[in-house]
């Protein structure tokens, strides 16, 4: 009952949804693009394993590194922007772009792992691509008309796993922004943490955690149902 009138909870939920949408979209597109490049350029296991390096680095470490890289005064990124005669940008300090910065940082960290999940596109028989090439299909047409439809179960699995992980974002926010500026990055997990361990409201925090579990469960089931994840055009 208290949650229904808690504006901070509603705001945290909206911020989390924004983060999830940006993170899933960029992470999936980047991972899919890398997977396609790897399929065309190299099948080397060593090169593929290099993609996992950012994913193996803890989120806390990534947050600390990017905190320095994106610093408006001494950060390397802003130094490069200054060389291009552009004003420094407070990536983590601007309430309008802070949540997008957090989302893109985590997309960069996870896109290599996502690309490896998309390695399942190798299950598509090469003769289908050969037939499409004979019929005059371009590379982009083959990708959208053959690759994407045939790897739908893998694509759905990647999106669902990414969504669940995105809703649980905490480390980067706790280290880099602490929910600020102006609550622009106070995601639901961080709000639960504040209520439980900073304000001692364990029961209220547990209630929010249960609601979050229900939201993730419902969204997962809806995605699986709408996308027919258990069916494949290869069958």
Short mmCIF file of C-alpha atoms in Angstrom, two decimals:
data_model
loop_
_atom_site.label_atom_id
_atom_site.label_comp_id
_atom_site.label_asym_id
_atom_site.label_seq_id
_atom_site.Cartn_x
_atom_site.Cartn_y
_atom_site.Cartn_z
CA UNK A 1 0.00 0.00 0.00
CA UNK A 2 2.81 2.39 0.80
CA UNK A 3 4.48 1.69 -2.55
CA UNK A 4 1.42 2.93 -4.42
CA UNK A 5 1.91 6.45 -3.05
CA UNK A 6 5.72 6.45 -3.00
CA UNK A 7 6.79 8.92 -5.69
CA UNK A 8 10.45 8.01 -5.19
CA UNK A 9 9.66 4.38 -6.02
CA UNK A 10 7.75 5.41 -9.15
CA UNK A 11 10.61 7.67 -10.22
CA UNK A 12 13.17 4.92 -9.59
CA UNK A 13 11.07 2.54 -11.69
CA UNK A 14 10.92 5.04 -14.59
CA UNK A 15 14.69 5.64 -14.41
CA UNK A 16 15.27 1.87 -14.41
CA UNK A 17 13.03 1.38 -17.45
CA UNK A 18 14.95 4.08 -19.34
CA UNK A 19 18.21 2.39 -18.43
CA UNK A 20 16.91 -1.04 -19.48
CA UNK A 21 15.67 0.20 -22.85
CA UNK A 22 18.91 2.02 -23.70
CA UNK A 23 21.14 -0.77 -22.39
CA UNK A 24 19.32 -3.63 -24.11
CA UNK A 25 19.02 -1.80 -27.45
CA UNK A 26 22.67 -0.71 -27.70
CA UNK A 27 24.06 -3.91 -26.21
CA UNK A 28 22.06 -6.17 -28.51
CA UNK A 29 22.80 -4.19 -31.67
CA UNK A 30 26.51 -3.92 -30.86
CA UNK A 31 26.75 -7.61 -29.88
CA UNK A 32 24.93 -8.70 -33.03
CA UNK A 33 27.15 -6.50 -35.18
CA UNK A 34 30.31 -7.90 -33.61
CA UNK A 35 29.03 -11.47 -34.03
CA UNK A 36 28.38 -10.88 -37.74
CA UNK A 37 31.86 -9.38 -38.17
CA UNK A 38 33.47 -12.31 -36.37
CA UNK A 39 31.56 -14.75 -38.55
CA UNK A 40 32.80 -13.04 -41.71
CA UNK A 41 36.31 -12.05 -40.65
CA UNK A 42 37.61 -14.67 -38.24
CA UNK A 43 36.52 -17.89 -36.56
CA UNK A 44 39.53 -17.85 -34.23
CA UNK A 45 38.71 -18.88 -30.66
CA UNK A 46 41.54 -16.64 -29.42
CA UNK A 47 40.07 -13.53 -31.03
CA UNK A 48 36.62 -14.42 -29.73
CA UNK A 49 37.99 -14.84 -26.23
CA UNK A 50 39.44 -11.31 -26.38
CA UNK A 51 35.89 -10.01 -26.64
CA UNK A 52 35.26 -11.28 -23.12
CA UNK A 53 37.96 -9.15 -21.48
CA UNK A 54 35.66 -6.17 -20.63
CA UNK A 55 33.01 -8.59 -19.35
CA UNK A 56 35.54 -10.26 -17.04
CA UNK A 57 36.36 -6.93 -15.38
CA UNK A 58 34.09 -6.29 -12.35
CA UNK A 59 31.45 -3.60 -12.72
CA UNK A 60 32.96 -1.67 -9.81
CA UNK A 61 36.32 -1.48 -11.60
CA UNK A 62 34.66 -0.40 -14.85
CA UNK A 63 32.80 2.33 -12.94
CA UNK A 64 36.00 3.64 -11.32
CA UNK A 65 37.90 3.64 -14.64
CA UNK A 66 35.14 5.45 -16.53
CA UNK A 67 34.72 7.89 -13.65
CA UNK A 68 38.25 9.10 -14.39
CA UNK A 69 38.02 8.77 -18.18
CA UNK A 70 34.81 10.82 -18.32
CA UNK A 71 35.78 13.41 -15.70
CA UNK A 72 34.94 16.90 -17.05
CA UNK A 73 38.24 18.36 -15.80
CA UNK A 74 40.97 15.72 -16.14
CA UNK A 75 39.27 12.95 -18.10
CA UNK A 76 40.84 11.66 -21.31
CA UNK A 77 37.54 11.80 -23.21
CA UNK A 78 36.97 15.45 -22.40
CA UNK A 79 40.60 16.20 -23.18
CA UNK A 80 40.02 14.81 -26.67
CA UNK A 81 36.81 16.82 -26.97
CA UNK A 82 38.73 19.97 -26.03
CA UNK A 83 41.23 19.24 -28.80
CA UNK A 84 38.25 19.19 -31.16
CA UNK A 85 37.22 22.63 -29.81
CA UNK A 86 34.22 21.16 -27.98
CA UNK A 87 33.16 22.15 -24.49
CA UNK A 88 33.82 19.54 -21.75
CA UNK A 89 30.83 17.34 -20.92
CA UNK A 90 29.94 16.20 -17.40
CA UNK A 91 28.86 12.73 -18.46
CA UNK A 92 28.10 11.53 -14.93
CA UNK A 93 27.31 15.01 -13.58
CA UNK A 94 24.63 16.13 -16.03
CA UNK A 95 21.16 14.92 -14.93
CA UNK A 96 19.99 14.91 -18.56
CA UNK A 97 22.56 12.38 -19.76
CA UNK A 98 23.81 10.61 -16.61
CA UNK A 99 21.54 7.56 -16.91
CA UNK A 100 22.42 7.25 -20.62
CA UNK A 101 26.11 7.33 -19.70
CA UNK A 102 25.62 4.54 -17.16
CA UNK A 103 23.68 2.50 -19.73
CA UNK A 104 26.28 2.93 -22.49
CA UNK A 105 29.18 2.12 -20.16
CA UNK A 106 27.53 -1.15 -19.20
CA UNK A 107 26.64 -1.86 -22.84
CA UNK A 108 30.33 -1.54 -23.72
CA UNK A 109 31.22 -3.93 -20.91
CA UNK A 110 28.70 -6.59 -21.94
CA UNK A 111 28.64 -6.39 -25.73
CA UNK A 112 31.50 -8.88 -26.13
CA UNK A 113 29.68 -11.45 -24.02
CA UNK A 114 26.50 -10.76 -25.97
CA UNK A 115 28.39 -11.28 -29.23
CA UNK A 116 29.51 -14.71 -28.03
CA UNK A 117 25.90 -15.62 -27.27
CA UNK A 118 25.05 -14.69 -30.85
CA UNK A 119 27.67 -17.13 -32.09
CA UNK A 120 24.73 -19.51 -32.41
CA UNK A 121 24.02 -17.92 -35.78
CA UNK A 122 26.48 -20.48 -37.13
CA UNK A 123 23.63 -23.00 -36.98
CA UNK A 124 22.15 -21.39 -40.10
CA UNK A 125 23.11 -23.66 -43.04
CA UNK A 126 25.50 -21.96 -45.47
CA UNK A 127 23.56 -23.33 -48.45
CA UNK A 128 20.69 -20.98 -47.57
CA UNK A 129 22.99 -17.98 -47.96
CA UNK A 130 24.40 -19.45 -51.17
CA UNK A 131 20.88 -19.82 -52.58
CA UNK A 132 20.03 -16.24 -51.60
CA UNK A 133 23.21 -14.97 -53.25
CA UNK A 134 22.33 -16.80 -56.47
CA UNK A 135 18.89 -15.16 -56.37
CA UNK A 136 20.57 -11.76 -56.15
CA UNK A 137 20.00 -11.00 -52.46
CA UNK A 138 22.34 -8.40 -50.99
CA UNK A 139 24.23 -8.89 -47.74
CA UNK A 140 21.79 -6.70 -45.82
CA UNK A 141 18.78 -8.46 -47.35
CA UNK A 142 20.22 -11.86 -46.37
CA UNK A 143 20.80 -10.61 -42.83
CA UNK A 144 17.26 -9.33 -42.30
CA UNK A 145 15.45 -12.02 -44.27
CA UNK A 146 17.51 -15.08 -43.32
CA UNK A 147 19.79 -14.57 -40.33
CA UNK A 148 17.45 -12.70 -37.98
CA UNK A 149 14.38 -14.95 -38.53
CA UNK A 150 16.40 -18.14 -38.15
CA UNK A 151 18.18 -17.11 -34.95
CA UNK A 152 14.99 -15.82 -33.28
CA UNK A 153 15.24 -18.22 -30.29
CA UNK A 154 18.82 -17.08 -29.65
CA UNK A 155 17.87 -13.42 -30.08
CA UNK A 156 14.98 -13.76 -27.63
CA UNK A 157 17.21 -15.53 -25.11
CA UNK A 158 19.81 -12.76 -25.34
CA UNK A 159 17.20 -10.02 -24.91
CA UNK A 160 15.56 -11.76 -21.94
CA UNK A 161 18.88 -12.40 -20.18
CA UNK A 162 20.00 -8.83 -20.88
CA UNK A 163 16.71 -7.45 -19.57
CA UNK A 164 16.96 -9.40 -16.31
CA UNK A 165 20.55 -8.24 -15.83
CA UNK A 166 19.69 -4.64 -16.70
CA UNK A 167 16.95 -4.46 -14.07
CA UNK A 168 19.57 -5.48 -11.51
CA UNK A 169 21.98 -2.64 -12.26
CA UNK A 170 23.58 -1.40 -9.05
CA UNK A 171 27.40 -1.39 -9.05
CA UNK A 172 27.99 1.38 -11.60
CA UNK A 173 25.40 3.65 -10.00
CA UNK A 174 26.69 3.03 -6.46
CA UNK A 175 30.28 3.86 -7.43
CA UNK A 176 29.95 6.54 -10.11
CA UNK A 177 26.84 8.58 -9.27
CA UNK A 178 25.29 7.34 -6.00
CA UNK A 179 21.86 7.95 -7.50
CA UNK A 180 22.58 11.52 -8.54
CA UNK A 181 22.61 14.09 -9.84
CA UNK A 182 19.08 15.07 -8.82
CA UNK A 183 18.02 11.41 -8.56
CA UNK A 184 18.56 11.02 -12.31
CA UNK A 185 20.34 7.67 -11.84
CA UNK A 186 18.52 6.38 -8.75
CA UNK A 187 17.55 3.00 -10.21
CA UNK A 188 15.27 0.62 -8.36
CA UNK A 189 18.06 -1.61 -7.02
CA UNK A 190 19.90 1.38 -5.57
CA UNK A 191 16.68 2.66 -4.00
CA UNK A 192 16.10 -0.75 -2.40
CA UNK A 193 19.67 -0.67 -1.08
CA UNK A 194 19.14 2.79 0.42
CA UNK A 195 15.94 1.76 2.17
CA UNK A 196 17.38 -1.49 3.50
CA UNK A 197 20.92 -0.61 4.54
CA UNK A 198 20.98 3.16 4.95
CA UNK A 199 17.54 3.80 6.40
CA UNK A 200 17.02 0.40 8.06
CA UNK A 201 13.59 -0.21 6.47
CA UNK A 202 14.16 -3.88 5.72
CA UNK A 203 10.48 -4.78 5.39
CA UNK A 204 9.78 -1.98 2.94
CA UNK A 205 12.87 -2.84 0.92
CA UNK A 206 11.78 -6.49 0.82
CA UNK A 207 8.36 -5.43 -0.47
CA UNK A 208 10.00 -3.47 -3.29
CA UNK A 209 12.21 -6.45 -4.11
CA UNK A 210 9.15 -8.70 -4.41
CA UNK A 211 7.40 -6.19 -6.69
CA UNK A 212 10.53 -6.00 -8.83
CA UNK A 213 10.63 -9.80 -9.06
CA UNK A 214 7.01 -9.86 -10.23
CA UNK A 215 7.69 -7.14 -12.83
CA UNK A 216 10.68 -9.02 -14.26
CA UNK A 217 8.78 -12.32 -14.26
CA UNK A 218 5.78 -10.85 -16.08
CA UNK A 219 7.93 -9.07 -18.66
CA UNK A 220 9.91 -12.26 -19.30
CA UNK A 221 6.81 -14.37 -19.80
CA UNK A 222 5.26 -11.75 -22.11
CA UNK A 223 8.42 -11.60 -24.23
CA UNK A 224 8.62 -15.38 -24.50
CA UNK A 225 4.95 -15.61 -25.47
CA UNK A 226 4.93 -12.79 -28.03
CA UNK A 227 8.17 -13.80 -29.73
CA UNK A 228 7.39 -17.55 -29.78
CA UNK A 229 10.86 -18.23 -28.44
CA UNK A 230 10.41 -22.01 -28.42
CA UNK A 231 9.81 -22.12 -32.18
CA UNK A 232 12.41 -21.88 -34.91
CA UNK A 233 12.05 -21.41 -38.66
CA UNK A 234 14.79 -24.00 -39.05
CA UNK A 235 12.50 -26.75 -37.77
#
